[in-house]
Amino acid sequence: MTHGDRDEHHSATGTKDVPRRRSRRTGRFRDTPTACVSPYIVRRIPGFELLSQEALEGVETQADWLLAEIGIRITGDPGACALFKDAGASVDGDRVRFDRGLVRSLCATAPSTFTMHARNPSRSVVFGGDNVVMAPADGAPFVTDMKQGRRYGTIKDHQNLTKLLQCAPALHHNPALICEPSDVPVNKRHLDIVCSQLRYSDKPIMGAVSTPERGEDTLELARIVFGDGFLDDHAAVLAGTAVQSPLTFNAETTGAIRTYATANQANMITPFIIAGAMSPATMAGTLAQAHAEAMAGIALSQLVRKGSPALYSVFVTTMDLKSGAPTYGTPESSLANFAIVQLGRRLGLPVRCGGHLTGSKLLDAQAMEESVASMTPPVMAGAHFIHQSAGWLEGGLTIGFEKFIADAEKCSSIARLLQGLDVDDNTLAGDAFLELGDESNFLGCGHTLRNAATANIRTELPDSDSFEAWTDRGSKDTRERAYTLWTRILEDYEKPPINSAVDEELTAYCTRRKASMDDAWY
Amino acid sequence: MTHGDRDEHHSATGTKDVPRRRSRRTGRFRDTPTACVSPYIVRRIPGFELLSQEALEGVETQADWLLAEIGIRITGDPGACALFKDAGASVDGDRVRFDRGLVRSLCATAPSTFTMHARNPSRSVVFGGDNVVMAPADGAPFVTDMKQGRRYGTIKDHQNLTKLLQCAPALHHNPALICEPSDVPVNKRHLDIVCSQLRYSDKPIMGAVSTPERGEDTLELARIVFGDGFLDDHAAVLAGTAVQSPLTFNAETTGAIRTYATANQANMITPFIIAGAMSPATMAGTLAQAHAEAMAGIALSQLVRKGSPALYSVFVTTMDLKSGAPTYGTPESSLANFAIVQLGRRLGLPVRCGGHLTGSKLLDAQAMEESVASMTPPVMAGAHFIHQSAGWLEGGLTIGFEKFIADAEKCSSIARLLQGLDVDDNTLAGDAFLELGDESNFLGCGHTLRNAATANIRTELPDSDSFEAWTDRGSKDTRERAYTLWTRILEDYEKPPINSAVDEELTAYCTRRKASMDDAWY
């Protein structure tokens, strides 16, 4: 594998990254060829449309009413308020109100598709169009595995999880924080995190958003890898920020949006909503609020820099309205997420939602029941970026190694599902029927043998064997088998090559920056 | 609860059974009100259409070619061949061939909707239209639970599982064989099985199909419950038979079809296909074959008795083409099942497929990952009868008590999902936003309080609590919690009332019939 840092990127056109070669696969997931040959999924099935035009317009009208009558609070960032005021909004203290249609019109300059560049160009992904990109869980302070149990994450965990991401053919993008490395001082973490993404994977990265300075550090590290001028007209860092729902953006969020939009990097500004708490308990109102918030964030990014890339991004789930606990994969949250994809697509922007979410504490039946249910809406409705797709447990507080592997395999199955069902001469199998004669099955047919290798994808984790064979092997449940699988993948992992001068420069930058700060632990 | 056996049925119109009262709920699942008030689900979301018109026509054309050129083998039943010959088919030995379009035209007399009558009229279900009916796993020789492990089923297990079915609000129909009662002689089992369905539940029943005599026994037992003339123009027994795919019907199957169609009862004739063995390895050919087989069975039912009720029914899954093991919830099987619903709906008949299928041996992550994946196509595409919806493990060889409970709760969630997302003044929540002011959340809003009880369904099995609370309760995984739940439901179970004269007559019939036979154990 030739790696593409710096030199190759300078010669790239930047508008469309066709994979130039089949990248060498490290690690396992060997039998899931579908997703290995492509850095992202190209969808070939229709999108499911839950809501009627009339219902969608009802939600959009309510979002416009919210923006006009209730407004958005922008706290601690008069500069952001000023940008909105200059664009025609009315500002009353920290509350910004918009004429109907204004926010939507401000979103119109964001590109409908854009490329997120990876340091290995064959790993670059395209957001938008018929493409589907998946990334693992993001933001967990805790990690868990079957042997060590639940504990605070460390930089070693971060590296190991990034290695698993690198080996998973249907996980295409780094998250910002695959786990929190609690053994690194808070004010220096972002440096180690960005370097872990860049060194242990060659897939696209996400950046630090907690302060503008940490955002700038991320951009500097990216500039070392991609070359000085590259970032000016290519997105190579994705910035994920959260709206302080309901209807509020604080200075950390607006600061990060401004930092990354200024650098022409990609913004993913997400209302994080547990309906009943951060939004009304009913889903139509929740959707209207989320739509208003998501559009307002995108609008700000466009006011900072017209044409800078942005995703339409919403996170919505339900809560147990008796206990107050967030709940995942519920029918109400599924319905909301079907609709979110519709609302985002109508805006003409790449849509992010998802992925494999659960409140379970370990890889058990609840974990996969909720995860598959919560993954169904983005997959079926046609989301472009399905974030939080692997490892998520306990409402996102924990990332689990066994769960990561189960989800990653499921993502490979989703990649196959999205290829659809071909109806052609080979798949209609006329020759198989002619060959059958009085045979009682198709096992030995030429058609079967010819199609055996490609008809179905293979996954490693499910046990489809007989009860007797399964018992002979120790009656291991999925969690036990997943433990074996992820430890084997880590053993087999091979680090993707990186230009040694670049590698040294990353180290030098981090050393210099760390030396300029005292350790801070909170 | 007034029970409706015999007398009430005589006064029913039979065409549409509107539930006359909210039935008293026995057992638990108390917090899933959605499905409790209705004997079946009325779908309010669109159906997902995977295949284009052109692709569907490609499959249908191939099915016509199969019926014309390859034909269907009807073994051991010259009477069935004669019926087809009289209808215009050409018969060559046991092979029956049909001009293109003939089989489809023979299916046209089957009703597009029909009612399956329960002995409690408020439990009767309507197949077809926008309705969705769900039934548990069917046909397992083994049962398993966490404490006793895997073992041959007994009549006691049959009764216990039927009790669980009775208590599950989103399971609407008995299967033919919720488990095999291995402690009853083979030739007498059907009597105990039908009585177990009729006594421990008051939901619609399925009948014996292994011999015409056992079918007649089922019909006689139904006549005792529903009254002599009732069955002539009301369906009260559903007969589930299997096609001997590829393209073969044996005498057991055609005999049962003829027995039940003659009695104007409902046929569900299912190609049982593991693609690569009973059909080609590719899905378009598999669909064409399944479509041809399903239509041929329905056509036979119509030749026996025009207008007798029939479901369009197909079971398709994949296999590991290296090991030969059947596989469930795979992307290829999902794609096939999306298409099956489309093919059946185009024929204008109620469609059966589904449900919660898995190759796992216990209620673990694999079990629910595969189950939710295999349930998605019938739910999203719009199947009318989702069979095998609860308890299925190990490719159908085993029914699990813990799995049953997890699936049954999931069926309640599906019932809620199918109600869709309402966009109206209440759900848009304008008053909640006006009330919010500078509050940071909606928890105390009047709108939230007014909607708290109805906004979300509640399920009992998932643990959405904090890690600490979960740990304090013993760190129980889903399987352990499911064990507690099903044992509690069985403890709380109340037998639905049955007319004592009817009950005695059932006993007398079975005693008389059993006395006429020696025990046979195989």
XYZ file of N, CA and C in Angstrom, chain B residues 346-521:
528
model
N -48.964 -7.679 -4.910
C -49.364 -7.487 -6.311
C -50.396 -8.525 -6.735
N -50.390 -9.665 -6.073
C -51.370 -10.699 -6.388
C -52.717 -10.392 -5.723
N -52.716 -9.419 -4.829
C -53.974 -9.006 -4.196
C -54.406 -9.887 -3.046
N -53.467 -10.659 -2.502
C -53.821 -11.565 -1.405
C -53.109 -11.163 -0.125
N -53.659 -11.568 1.024
C -52.935 -11.348 2.276
C -51.611 -12.104 2.235
N -50.554 -11.443 2.705
C -49.200 -11.988 2.586
C -48.672 -12.411 3.941
N -48.126 -13.604 3.980
C -47.479 -14.091 5.199
C -45.994 -14.236 4.945
N -45.181 -13.641 5.815
C -43.769 -14.004 5.903
C -43.289 -13.623 7.296
N -41.999 -13.635 7.500
C -41.496 -13.238 8.822
C -40.693 -14.324 9.427
N -40.428 -14.078 10.644
C -40.670 -13.144 11.718
C -39.346 -12.949 12.462
N -39.289 -13.291 13.737
C -38.083 -13.133 14.557
C -37.241 -14.409 14.491
N -36.434 -14.525 13.445
C -35.692 -15.757 13.158
C -34.218 -15.646 13.555
N -33.650 -16.738 13.983
C -32.229 -16.746 14.329
C -31.682 -18.162 14.350
N -30.387 -18.254 14.154
C -29.693 -19.528 14.318
C -29.090 -19.694 15.708
N -29.239 -18.674 16.555
C -28.622 -18.748 17.881
C -29.317 -19.803 18.736
N -28.597 -20.273 19.741
C -29.094 -21.348 20.600
C -29.738 -20.809 21.876
N -29.583 -19.516 22.114
C -30.122 -18.914 23.335
C -30.386 -17.437 23.099
N -31.026 -16.785 24.054
C -31.334 -15.359 23.925
C -30.072 -14.545 24.199
N -29.284 -14.349 23.141
C -28.069 -13.547 23.265
C -28.070 -12.473 22.177
N -26.917 -11.833 22.015
C -26.828 -10.736 21.048
C -27.133 -11.212 19.633
N -26.570 -12.353 19.244
C -26.849 -12.886 17.908
C -28.350 -13.106 17.717
N -28.990 -13.654 18.734
C -30.416 -13.969 18.628
C -31.225 -12.728 18.263
N -30.976 -11.623 18.942
C -31.799 -10.442 18.672
C -31.294 -9.661 17.467
N -30.011 -9.722 17.198
C -29.511 -9.063 15.987
C -30.176 -9.692 14.770
N -30.131 -11.011 14.688
C -30.723 -11.702 13.539
C -32.246 -11.576 13.538
N -32.838 -11.645 14.716
C -34.300 -11.596 14.784
C -34.841 -10.246 14.324
N -34.243 -9.176 14.817
C -34.741 -7.854 14.422
C -34.495 -7.638 12.927
N -33.345 -8.096 12.444
C -33.059 -7.948 11.018
C -34.062 -8.727 10.173
N -34.398 -9.946 10.592
C -35.326 -10.738 9.773
C -36.766 -10.255 9.925
N -37.066 -9.550 10.980
C -38.405 -8.996 11.163
C -38.604 -7.697 10.377
N -37.514 -7.030 10.054
C -37.635 -5.721 9.403
C -38.360 -5.776 8.055
N -38.037 -6.728 7.176
C -38.740 -6.721 5.877
C -40.260 -6.884 5.985
N -40.787 -7.881 6.704
C -42.255 -7.949 6.764
C -42.877 -6.707 7.386
N -42.224 -6.156 8.397
C -42.783 -4.969 9.051
C -42.749 -3.775 8.112
N -41.601 -3.555 7.462
C -41.464 -2.355 6.647
C -42.164 -2.490 5.295
N -42.174 -3.685 4.739
C -42.761 -3.845 3.406
C -44.274 -4.013 3.475
N -44.781 -4.501 4.613
C -46.238 -4.585 4.744
C -46.804 -5.985 4.627
N -46.205 -6.959 5.298
C -46.812 -8.289 5.378
C -48.055 -8.214 6.258
N -48.998 -9.102 5.988
C -50.247 -9.122 6.760
C -50.199 -10.096 7.927
N -49.490 -11.188 7.744
C -49.380 -12.183 8.814
C -47.895 -12.465 9.018
N -47.421 -12.160 10.214
C -46.008 -12.387 10.509
C -45.934 -13.553 11.492
N -45.676 -14.673 10.911
C -45.618 -15.941 11.616
C -44.207 -16.077 12.192
N -44.013 -16.983 13.141
C -42.695 -17.241 13.718
C -42.150 -15.980 14.394
N -43.031 -15.242 15.061
C -42.639 -13.949 15.622
C -42.128 -14.009 17.052
N -42.239 -15.148 17.729
C -41.785 -15.172 19.129
C -41.280 -16.557 19.528
N -40.081 -16.571 20.079
C -39.542 -17.786 20.689
C -38.561 -18.561 19.843
N -38.545 -18.299 18.542
C -37.727 -19.080 17.603
C -36.241 -18.981 17.946
N -35.606 -20.134 18.037
C -34.154 -20.242 18.210
C -33.656 -21.361 17.301
N -32.362 -21.383 17.064
C -31.712 -22.540 16.471
C -32.392 -22.965 15.155
N -32.692 -21.980 14.306
C -33.306 -22.280 13.022
C -34.667 -22.933 13.135
N -35.357 -22.698 14.240
C -36.697 -23.233 14.410
C -36.742 -24.584 15.100
N -35.590 -25.163 15.387
C -35.575 -26.464 16.071
C -36.009 -26.331 17.530
N -35.798 -25.162 18.092
C -36.067 -24.950 19.518
C -36.895 -23.689 19.718
N -37.843 -23.749 20.651
C -38.512 -22.534 21.101
C -38.032 -22.251 22.517
N -37.642 -20.997 22.752
C -37.059 -20.623 24.034
C -38.011 -19.723 24.817
N -38.147 -19.992 26.083
C -39.048 -19.179 26.917
C -38.541 -17.749 27.057
N -37.242 -17.586 27.291
C -36.714 -16.219 27.405
C -36.830 -15.494 26.059
N -36.490 -16.215 24.994
C -36.594 -15.608 23.668
C -38.045 -15.208 23.376
N -38.975 -16.035 23.793
C -40.386 -15.749 23.561
C -40.764 -14.393 24.152
N -40.323 -14.161 25.369
C -40.686 -12.918 26.059
C -40.036 -11.708 25.392
N -38.779 -11.848 25.017
C -38.088 -10.735 24.354
C -38.760 -10.416 23.020
N -39.090 -11.447 22.263
C -39.753 -11.230 20.972
C -41.149 -10.650 21.145
N -41.869 -11.149 22.130
C -43.241 -10.679 22.334
C -43.253 -9.187 22.673
N -42.303 -8.752 23.485
C -42.202 -7.318 23.776
C -41.857 -6.532 22.516
N -40.970 -7.123 21.720
C -40.596 -6.454 20.473
C -41.813 -6.324 19.558
N -42.672 -7.319 19.556
C -43.898 -7.234 18.751
C -44.767 -6.068 19.211
N -44.800 -5.815 20.503
C -45.542 -4.653 21.001
C -44.921 -3.355 20.498
N -43.610 -3.322 20.455
C -42.941 -2.131 19.911
C -43.262 -1.965 18.428
N -43.317 -3.070 17.718
C -43.652 -3.013 16.288
C -45.076 -2.482 16.108
N -45.977 -2.928 16.982
C -47.355 -2.432 16.907
C -47.376 -0.912 17.024
N -46.551 -0.387 17.913
C -46.479 1.069 18.071
C -45.852 1.712 16.841
N -44.779 1.115 16.335
C -44.110 1.670 15.148
C -45.097 1.795 13.994
N -45.933 0.775 13.836
C -46.850 0.737 12.691
C -47.968 1.769 12.810
N -48.102 2.370 13.986
C -49.090 3.445 14.121
C -48.594 4.759 13.530
N -47.284 4.843 13.276
C -46.757 6.016 12.594
C -46.582 7.221 13.497
N -46.251 8.332 12.873
C -45.911 9.569 13.574
C -46.954 10.620 13.221
N -47.730 10.997 14.189
C -48.785 11.984 13.942
C -48.217 13.398 13.969
N -48.610 14.181 12.996
C -48.269 15.609 12.989
C -49.580 16.377 13.133
N -49.814 16.908 14.314
C -51.038 17.679 14.573
C -50.722 18.723 15.642
N -51.727 19.489 16.022
C -51.467 20.590 16.959
C -50.861 20.103 18.269
N -51.367 19.006 18.791
C -50.810 18.522 20.068
C -49.375 18.055 19.896
N -49.114 17.253 18.845
C -47.758 16.696 18.718
C -46.758 17.767 18.288
N -47.222 18.807 17.587
C -46.305 19.894 17.214
C -45.932 20.758 18.424
N -46.754 20.670 19.467
C -46.362 21.150 20.806
C -46.087 22.641 20.898
N -46.820 23.418 20.098
C -46.641 24.870 20.167
C -46.734 25.412 21.587
N -47.694 24.887 22.361
C -47.868 25.406 23.724
C -46.674 25.063 24.611
N -46.025 23.943 24.345
C -44.839 23.586 25.135
C -43.736 24.623 24.914
N -43.555 25.045 23.668
C -42.507 26.029 23.377
C -42.844 27.386 23.986
N -44.132 27.753 23.933
C -44.535 29.034 24.519
C -44.362 29.016 26.033
N -44.567 27.827 26.627
C -44.456 27.687 28.076
C -42.999 27.647 28.535
N -42.108 27.258 27.632
C -40.721 26.982 28.021
C -40.025 28.196 28.637
N -40.161 29.354 27.962
C -39.486 30.547 28.450
C -37.991 30.324 28.575
N -37.433 30.645 29.729
C -35.990 30.479 29.908
C -35.642 29.170 30.608
N -36.618 28.282 30.750
C -36.324 26.959 31.331
C -35.346 26.218 30.419
N -34.565 25.341 31.029
C -33.574 24.606 30.234
C -34.093 23.253 29.764
N -35.300 22.867 30.184
C -35.845 21.596 29.689
C -37.365 21.595 29.794
N -37.965 20.562 29.196
C -39.419 20.454 29.091
C -40.020 19.528 30.147
N -39.207 19.073 31.092
C -39.683 18.030 32.007
C -40.941 18.445 32.762
N -41.011 19.718 33.168
C -42.148 20.148 33.965
C -43.260 20.815 33.187
N -43.133 20.888 31.852
C -44.148 21.553 31.032
C -45.502 20.860 31.161
N -46.561 21.631 31.104
C -47.902 21.058 31.072
C -48.064 20.098 29.908
N -47.496 20.459 28.751
C -47.580 19.598 27.571
C -46.923 18.250 27.824
N -45.779 18.281 28.485
C -45.085 17.028 28.796
C -45.929 16.177 29.742
N -46.453 16.802 30.764
C -47.244 16.051 31.741
C -48.505 15.475 31.091
N -49.133 16.263 30.225
C -50.350 15.785 29.559
C -50.066 14.611 28.631
N -48.861 14.584 28.040
C -48.538 13.544 27.050
C -47.701 12.397 27.623
N -47.319 12.511 28.894
C -46.358 11.537 29.447
C -46.876 10.104 29.375
N -48.156 9.916 29.598
C -48.678 8.548 29.672
C -48.837 7.903 28.302
N -48.986 8.725 27.278
C -49.303 8.162 25.964
C -48.200 8.349 24.924
N -47.232 9.213 25.202
C -46.244 9.529 24.164
C -45.455 8.296 23.742
N -45.039 7.492 24.693
C -44.182 6.333 24.393
C -44.778 5.066 24.991
N -44.640 3.957 24.286
C -45.022 2.709 24.926
C -43.919 2.331 25.913
N -44.286 1.511 26.878
C -43.311 1.063 27.862
C -43.153 -0.440 27.745
N -41.935 -0.891 27.843
C -41.659 -2.324 27.848
C -40.957 -2.649 29.154
N -41.007 -3.910 29.538
C -40.490 -4.283 30.853
C -39.072 -4.842 30.815
N -38.697 -5.403 29.670
C -37.465 -6.182 29.633
C -36.182 -5.350 29.566
N -36.140 -4.293 28.749
C -34.882 -3.545 28.651
C -34.519 -2.893 29.986
N -33.248 -2.844 30.282
C -32.758 -2.106 31.437
C -32.143 -0.816 30.932
N -32.840 0.293 31.212
C -32.369 1.594 30.752
C -31.783 2.394 31.906
N -31.613 1.731 33.014
C -31.143 2.395 34.222
C -29.636 2.669 34.158
N -29.138 3.343 35.174
C -27.704 3.639 35.226
C -26.913 2.353 35.471
N -25.644 2.398 35.129
C -24.759 1.259 35.372
C -24.760 0.886 36.847
N -24.758 1.895 37.695
C -24.691 1.660 39.132
C -25.960 0.946 39.617
N -27.126 1.427 39.166
C -28.379 0.794 39.588
C -28.465 -0.633 39.054
N -28.019 -0.807 37.825
C -28.023 -2.142 37.207
C -27.086 -3.084 37.965
N -25.929 -2.569 38.343
C -24.972 -3.384 39.095
C -25.531 -3.748 40.462
N -26.173 -2.777 41.102
C -26.781 -3.041 42.414
C -27.822 -4.154 42.339
N -28.467 -4.272 41.195
C -29.492 -5.310 41.059
C -28.903 -6.631 40.572
N -27.598 -6.718 40.514
C -26.967 -8.004 40.204
C -26.413 -8.118 38.796
N -26.316 -7.003 38.064
C -25.734 -7.002 36.713
C -26.383 -8.061 35.825
N -27.690 -8.156 35.875
C -28.388 -9.192 35.111
C -28.493 -8.832 33.638
N -28.133 -9.773 32.787
C -28.298 -9.514 31.362
C -29.747 -9.797 30.956
N -30.057 -9.544 29.698
C -31.440 -9.637 29.217
C -32.029 -11.018 29.451
N -31.197 -12.043 29.257
C -31.690 -13.411 29.388
C -32.141 -13.689 30.821
N -31.361 -13.237 31.785
C -31.738 -13.447 33.184
C -33.015 -12.679 33.524
N -33.125 -11.473 33.021
C -34.338 -10.684 33.290
C -35.551 -11.311 32.607
N -35.327 -11.859 31.417
C -36.436 -12.491 30.691
C -36.935 -13.723 31.436
N -36.034 -14.441 32.054
C -36.446 -15.609 32.845
C -37.396 -15.172 33.966
N -37.000 -14.130 34.678
C -37.853 -13.605 35.754
C -39.213 -13.180 35.214
N -39.201 -12.545 34.050
C -40.448 -12.002 33.505
C -41.412 -13.114 33.091
N -40.910 -14.145 32.384
C -41.868 -15.156 31.913
C -42.387 -16.017 33.061
N -41.546 -16.249 34.053
C -42.062 -17.025 35.186
C -43.146 -16.225 35.921
N -42.974 -14.923 36.026
C -43.982 -14.092 36.681
C -45.286 -14.068 35.867
N -45.152 -13.967 34.545
C -46.360 -13.950 33.706
C -47.127 -15.259 33.867
N -46.414 -16.374 33.899
C -47.093 -17.671 34.075
C -47.791 -17.743 35.434
N -47.130 -17.204 36.466
C -47.770 -17.200 37.792
C -49.058 -16.384 37.793
N -49.053 -15.289 37.049
C -50.213 -14.385 37.038
C -51.293 -14.803 36.048
N -50.982 -15.775 35.214
C -51.889 -16.157 34.124
C -53.268 -16.556 34.644
N -54.299 -16.083 33.943
C -55.664 -16.538 34.227
C -56.239 -17.150 32.964
N -56.770 -18.332 33.093
C -57.323 -19.050 31.949
C -58.545 -18.303 31.423
N -58.646 -18.124 30.133
C -59.834 -17.442 29.613
C -61.059 -18.341 29.799
N -62.173 -17.764 30.188
C -63.368 -18.575 30.436
C -63.776 -19.363 29.193
N -64.316 -20.540 29.416
C -64.841 -21.338 28.318
C -66.148 -21.965 28.805
N -67.115 -21.980 27.945
C -68.413 -22.603 28.246
C -68.186 -24.034 28.714
N -68.736 -24.378 29.888
C -68.385 -25.679 30.480
C -68.930 -26.848 29.665
N -70.071 -26.660 29.015
C -70.601 -27.742 28.170
C -69.681 -27.987 26.977
N -69.177 -26.887 26.427
C -68.226 -27.001 25.311
C -66.959 -27.707 25.774
N -66.475 -27.297 26.919
C -65.260 -27.888 27.469
C -65.422 -29.398 27.636
N -66.555 -29.798 28.192
C -66.804 -31.234 28.390
C -66.906 -31.967 27.058
N -67.503 -31.325 26.104
C -67.661 -31.969 24.794
C -66.303 -32.161 24.103
N -65.418 -31.171 24.283
C -64.045 -31.316 23.741
C -63.376 -32.542 24.370
N -63.490 -32.626 25.684
C -62.885 -33.757 26.393
C -63.474 -35.087 25.907
N -64.790 -35.115 25.776
C -65.453 -36.356 25.365
C -65.004 -36.762 23.957
N -64.892 -35.785 23.069
C -64.460 -36.095 21.702
C -63.054 -36.689 21.705
N -62.173 -36.054 22.449
C -60.774 -36.515 22.473
C -60.676 -37.905 23.106
N -61.416 -38.112 24.184
C -61.390 -39.410 24.853
C -61.860 -40.505 23.892
N -62.943 -40.213 23.199
C -63.502 -41.188 22.258
C -62.498 -41.488 21.143
N -61.920 -40.442 20.594
C -60.986 -40.629 19.470
C -59.727 -41.361 19.930
N -59.216 -40.996 21.084
C -57.994 -41.645 21.582
C -58.249 -43.122 21.842
N -59.457 -43.434 22.345
C -59.783 -44.834 22.654
C -59.822 -45.675 21.386
N -60.027 -45.007 20.247
C -60.143 -45.761 18.995
C -58.788 -46.096 18.383
N -57.711 -45.584 18.997
C -56.368 -45.758 18.404
C -55.417 -46.393 19.405
N -54.504 -47.226 18.910
C -53.361 -47.626 19.725
C -52.347 -46.490 19.731
N -51.541 -46.444 20.777
C -50.488 -45.423 20.810
C -49.459 -45.691 19.710
N -49.115 -44.662 18.979
C -48.010 -44.752 18.020
C -46.982 -43.697 18.403
N -45.718 -44.086 18.412
C -44.678 -43.163 18.905
C -43.752 -42.657 17.816
